[in-house]
Amino acid sequence: MTRRFEDRIVAVVGGGSGMGRSISLRLASEGAHVYVADLAADAAEGVAKEIVAAGGSASPQQVDATDNASLTALYDRIRTEHGVLHALHAQVGMPGPAGLEVSDEEWAKNIDVNVKSAYYTCTLGFDLLKAAGGKGSITLTSSTSALVGSPFSPIYSLTKGSLVPFTRSLALVGAPDGVRANVVCPGTVHTPMLAQFFGREPGADVSELTKNFVSGIPLGRGAQPEEIASVIAFLASDDASYVTGVTIPVDGGLTAK
């Protein structure tokens, strides 16, 4: 394994499970000190312990990414302990309710989790990324539903779709200070959240729905979270030093059709 993040400071917001966990482990394996931030404190602590047990370096922190004070506390800690942030990944998201009937409460929650959290995760930590001397990187996780319509949850396409132009804007804002910004759009990924995407309707046969959906993927399978992590590691590294403002589908060819 290469050590592209030796002596670098990284934060993964939403790093306690699924893709976020794999991204935290991957960046740590390449030498980063990773702040594993998650709404579930025990999940953040668990991933940080995994990293340390494997010989890496990590700090867990409980963070509610929809709460600006909670995000600010994370960045204040990083500022005090290191004064710089080399890579920031925004992973937080949720599947939206099915169909067009969305209550005010569901609307507000989806906006908070999928849009507000991404915006403030990136902007509140921006000064720390600027301090990285041209090595700052922001990555975000969106979805293929940002690129093609979701017949299951239009609000999910709406909220995740917002991250694509937002990332382009971040890339333009950050360019003078060498802060890059890129977004990945995973398709079907085998994580604990997968069942929530296919099980929105009561009594849904999740295994059958998943099987049918995967059959339409050109590579014939869903992704493992480690496959998403490898793309994030590339984008956050100096290997991608001239890549910014880019949207990358990681979907087994789904959006190529």
Coordinates of C-alpha atoms in Angstrom, one line a residue:
M1 CA 0.0 0.0 0.0
T2 CA 1.3 3.4 -0.9
R3 CA 1.6 6.1 1.8
R4 CA 0.2 9.1 -0.1
F5 CA -1.2 10.7 3.1
E6 CA 1.9 10.4 5.3
D7 CA 1.8 13.2 7.9
R8 CA -1.5 14.6 6.6
I9 CA -4.7 15.4 8.5
V10 CA -8.0 14.1 7.2
A11 CA -11.6 14.3 8.4
V12 CA -14.3 11.9 7.3
V13 CA -17.7 13.2 8.4
G14 CA -20.0 10.2 8.4
G15 CA -17.0 7.9 8.9
G16 CA -18.6 5.5 11.3
S17 CA -20.1 2.9 9.0
G18 CA -20.5 1.8 5.4
M19 CA -18.7 3.8 2.8
G20 CA -17.5 6.3 5.4
R21 CA -15.9 3.5 7.4
S22 CA -14.1 2.1 4.4
I23 CA -12.9 5.6 3.4
S24 CA -11.6 6.2 6.9
L25 CA -9.7 2.9 6.9
R26 CA -8.3 3.4 3.5
L27 CA -6.9 6.9 4.1
A28 CA -5.5 5.9 7.5
S29 CA -3.8 2.9 5.8
E30 CA -2.0 5.3 3.5
G31 CA -0.6 7.3 6.5
A32 CA -3.2 9.9 7.3
H33 CA -4.3 10.9 10.8
V34 CA -8.1 10.5 10.4
Y35 CA -10.7 12.3 12.4
V36 CA -13.6 9.8 12.3
A37 CA -16.7 11.9 12.8
D38 CA -20.1 10.3 13.1
L39 CA -23.5 10.9 14.6
A40 CA -23.1 7.6 16.5
A41 CA -20.2 8.1 19.0
D42 CA -19.7 4.4 19.4
A43 CA -19.4 3.9 15.7
A44 CA -16.8 6.6 15.4
E45 CA -14.9 5.1 18.3
G46 CA -15.1 1.7 16.8
V47 CA -13.6 2.7 13.5
A48 CA -10.9 4.7 15.2
K49 CA -10.0 1.6 17.2
E50 CA -9.9 -0.4 14.0
I51 CA -7.4 2.1 12.6
V52 CA -5.2 2.1 15.6
A53 CA -5.2 -1.7 15.8
A54 CA -4.0 -1.8 12.3
G55 CA -1.1 0.5 13.1
G56 CA -2.7 3.8 12.0
S57 CA -3.6 7.0 13.7
A58 CA -7.2 8.3 14.3
S59 CA -9.3 10.4 16.6
P60 CA -13.1 9.7 17.0
Q61 CA -15.6 12.5 17.5
Q62 CA -19.4 12.5 17.8
V63 CA -20.7 15.0 15.3
D64 CA -24.2 15.9 14.2
A65 CA -23.6 17.1 10.6
T66 CA -26.9 18.9 10.5
D67 CA -25.9 21.0 13.5
N68 CA -23.4 23.8 12.7
A69 CA -22.2 24.1 16.3
S70 CA -21.4 20.4 16.3
L71 CA -19.4 20.7 13.1
T72 CA -17.7 23.8 14.4
A73 CA -16.6 21.9 17.5
L74 CA -14.9 19.3 15.2
Y75 CA -13.0 22.0 13.3
D76 CA -12.1 23.9 16.4
R77 CA -10.5 20.7 17.7
I78 CA -8.6 20.1 14.5
R79 CA -7.5 23.7 14.5
T80 CA -6.2 23.4 18.1
E81 CA -4.5 20.1 17.6
H82 CA -3.0 20.5 14.1
G83 CA -3.9 23.9 12.6
V84 CA -4.5 22.4 9.2
L85 CA -6.7 19.9 7.3
H86 CA -5.4 18.3 4.1
A87 CA -8.5 16.3 3.1
L88 CA -12.1 16.5 4.0
H89 CA -14.7 14.0 3.0
A90 CA -18.5 14.6 3.4
Q91 CA -20.3 11.3 3.5
V92 CA -23.5 12.0 5.4
G93 CA -26.8 11.2 3.6
M94 CA -30.1 9.4 3.8
P95 CA -32.5 7.8 1.4
G96 CA -35.6 9.8 0.8
P97 CA -39.2 8.7 1.1
A98 CA -40.8 7.0 -1.9
G99 CA -43.1 8.8 -4.3
L100 CA -44.3 12.3 -4.5
E101 CA -46.2 12.5 -1.2
V102 CA -43.6 14.1 1.1
S103 CA -44.6 15.7 4.4
D104 CA -43.2 19.0 5.5
E105 CA -41.3 17.1 8.2
E106 CA -39.8 14.6 5.8
W107 CA -38.9 17.5 3.4
A108 CA -37.0 19.4 6.1
K109 CA -35.2 16.3 7.3
N110 CA -34.0 15.3 3.8
I111 CA -32.8 18.9 3.2
D112 CA -31.0 19.0 6.5
V113 CA -29.3 15.6 6.0
N114 CA -28.5 15.6 2.3
V115 CA -28.0 19.3 1.6
K116 CA -27.4 21.4 4.7
S117 CA -24.9 18.9 6.1
A118 CA -22.9 18.8 2.9
Y119 CA -22.8 22.6 2.6
Y120 CA -21.7 23.3 6.1
T121 CA -19.3 20.3 6.4
C122 CA -17.4 21.8 3.5
T123 CA -17.7 25.6 4.2
L124 CA -17.0 25.6 8.0
G125 CA -13.8 23.7 7.5
F126 CA -12.6 25.7 4.5
D127 CA -10.1 27.8 6.3
L128 CA -8.3 24.7 7.5
L129 CA -8.1 23.4 4.0
K130 CA -6.7 26.7 2.8
A131 CA -3.9 26.3 5.3
A132 CA -2.7 23.1 3.6
G133 CA -0.4 25.0 1.3
G134 CA -2.1 24.0 -2.0
K135 CA -2.7 20.4 -0.8
G136 CA -6.3 20.8 0.3
S137 CA -8.9 18.4 -1.0
I138 CA -12.7 18.2 -0.5
T139 CA -14.6 15.1 -1.7
L140 CA -18.3 14.5 -1.3
T141 CA -20.5 11.4 -1.9
S142 CA -23.6 12.0 -4.0
S143 CA -25.4 9.2 -5.9
T144 CA -26.2 8.1 -9.4
S145 CA -29.6 9.4 -8.6
A146 CA -28.0 12.9 -9.0
L147 CA -27.3 12.0 -12.7
V148 CA -30.4 10.0 -13.7
G149 CA -33.9 10.3 -12.3
S150 CA -35.0 8.1 -9.4
P151 CA -38.5 6.7 -10.0
F152 CA -38.5 5.6 -6.4
S153 CA -37.6 8.8 -4.6
P154 CA -37.6 12.1 -6.6
I155 CA -36.7 14.0 -3.4
Y156 CA -33.5 11.9 -3.2
S157 CA -32.6 12.9 -6.8
L158 CA -33.3 16.5 -5.9
T159 CA -31.2 16.6 -2.7
K160 CA -28.3 14.5 -4.0
G161 CA -28.4 16.3 -7.3
S162 CA -27.6 19.6 -5.6
L163 CA -24.1 18.4 -4.6
V164 CA -22.9 18.3 -8.3
P165 CA -23.1 22.0 -9.0
F166 CA -22.2 22.8 -5.4
T167 CA -18.9 20.9 -5.9
R168 CA -18.2 22.8 -9.1
S169 CA -18.7 26.0 -7.2
L170 CA -16.4 24.9 -4.4
A171 CA -13.7 24.0 -7.0
L172 CA -13.9 27.5 -8.4
V173 CA -13.8 29.2 -5.0
G174 CA -11.0 27.0 -3.7
A175 CA -8.8 27.1 -6.8
P176 CA -6.8 30.3 -5.9
D177 CA -5.8 28.6 -2.6
G178 CA -5.1 25.2 -4.2
V179 CA -8.2 23.6 -2.6
R180 CA -9.7 21.1 -4.9
A181 CA -13.3 19.7 -4.8
N182 CA -14.7 16.6 -6.4
V183 CA -17.8 14.5 -6.0
V184 CA -18.4 10.8 -6.5
C185 CA -21.7 9.3 -7.5
P186 CA -21.9 5.7 -6.4
G187 CA -24.6 3.3 -7.7
T188 CA -25.6 0.2 -5.7
V189 CA -23.1 -0.3 -2.8
H190 CA -23.3 -3.2 -0.4
T191 CA -23.6 -1.3 2.9
P192 CA -26.0 -1.5 5.9
M193 CA -28.0 1.4 4.3
L194 CA -28.7 -0.5 1.1
A195 CA -31.8 -2.2 2.5
Q196 CA -33.3 1.2 3.2
F197 CA -33.2 2.2 -0.5
F198 CA -35.1 -0.9 -1.6
G199 CA -37.3 -1.3 1.5
R200 CA -39.2 2.0 1.5
E201 CA -42.5 0.3 1.0
P202 CA -43.9 -1.9 3.8
G203 CA -43.6 -5.6 3.0
A204 CA -41.1 -5.0 0.2
D205 CA -39.0 -8.0 -0.7
V206 CA -35.6 -6.3 -0.3
S207 CA -33.5 -9.2 -1.6
E208 CA -35.6 -9.6 -4.7
L209 CA -35.6 -5.9 -5.5
T210 CA -31.9 -5.6 -5.0
K211 CA -31.3 -8.6 -7.3
N212 CA -33.5 -7.2 -10.0
F213 CA -31.7 -3.8 -9.8
V214 CA -28.2 -5.3 -9.9
S215 CA -29.2 -7.3 -13.0
G216 CA -29.4 -4.0 -14.8
I217 CA -25.8 -3.0 -14.0
P218 CA -23.4 -3.6 -16.9
L219 CA -20.8 -5.1 -14.6
G220 CA -23.5 -7.4 -13.1
R221 CA -22.9 -6.6 -9.4
G222 CA -23.1 -3.9 -6.8
A223 CA -19.9 -2.3 -5.5
Q224 CA -18.1 -3.0 -2.3
P225 CA -17.5 0.1 -0.1
E226 CA -13.8 -0.4 -0.5
E227 CA -14.2 0.3 -4.2
I228 CA -15.7 3.7 -3.4
A229 CA -12.9 4.3 -0.9
S230 CA -10.2 3.7 -3.5
V231 CA -11.7 6.4 -5.7
I232 CA -11.9 8.9 -2.8
A233 CA -8.2 8.1 -1.9
F234 CA -7.2 8.9 -5.5
L235 CA -9.1 12.2 -5.5
A236 CA -7.8 13.3 -2.2
S237 CA -4.2 12.5 -3.0
D238 CA -1.5 14.3 -5.0
D239 CA -2.1 11.8 -7.8
A240 CA -5.2 13.9 -8.6
S241 CA -3.5 17.3 -8.1
Y242 CA -4.9 18.6 -11.4
V243 CA -8.4 17.2 -10.9
T244 CA -11.0 19.5 -9.6
G245 CA -14.7 20.3 -10.1
V246 CA -15.2 16.7 -11.4
T247 CA -18.2 14.4 -11.0
I248 CA -17.2 10.7 -11.1
P249 CA -19.9 8.0 -11.3
V250 CA -18.7 4.8 -9.5
D251 CA -21.5 2.6 -10.7
G252 CA -20.4 -0.4 -12.7
G253 CA -21.5 1.3 -15.9
L254 CA -25.0 2.1 -14.9
T255 CA -25.0 5.7 -16.2
A256 CA -23.1 4.7 -19.4
K257 CA -26.3 3.1 -20.7

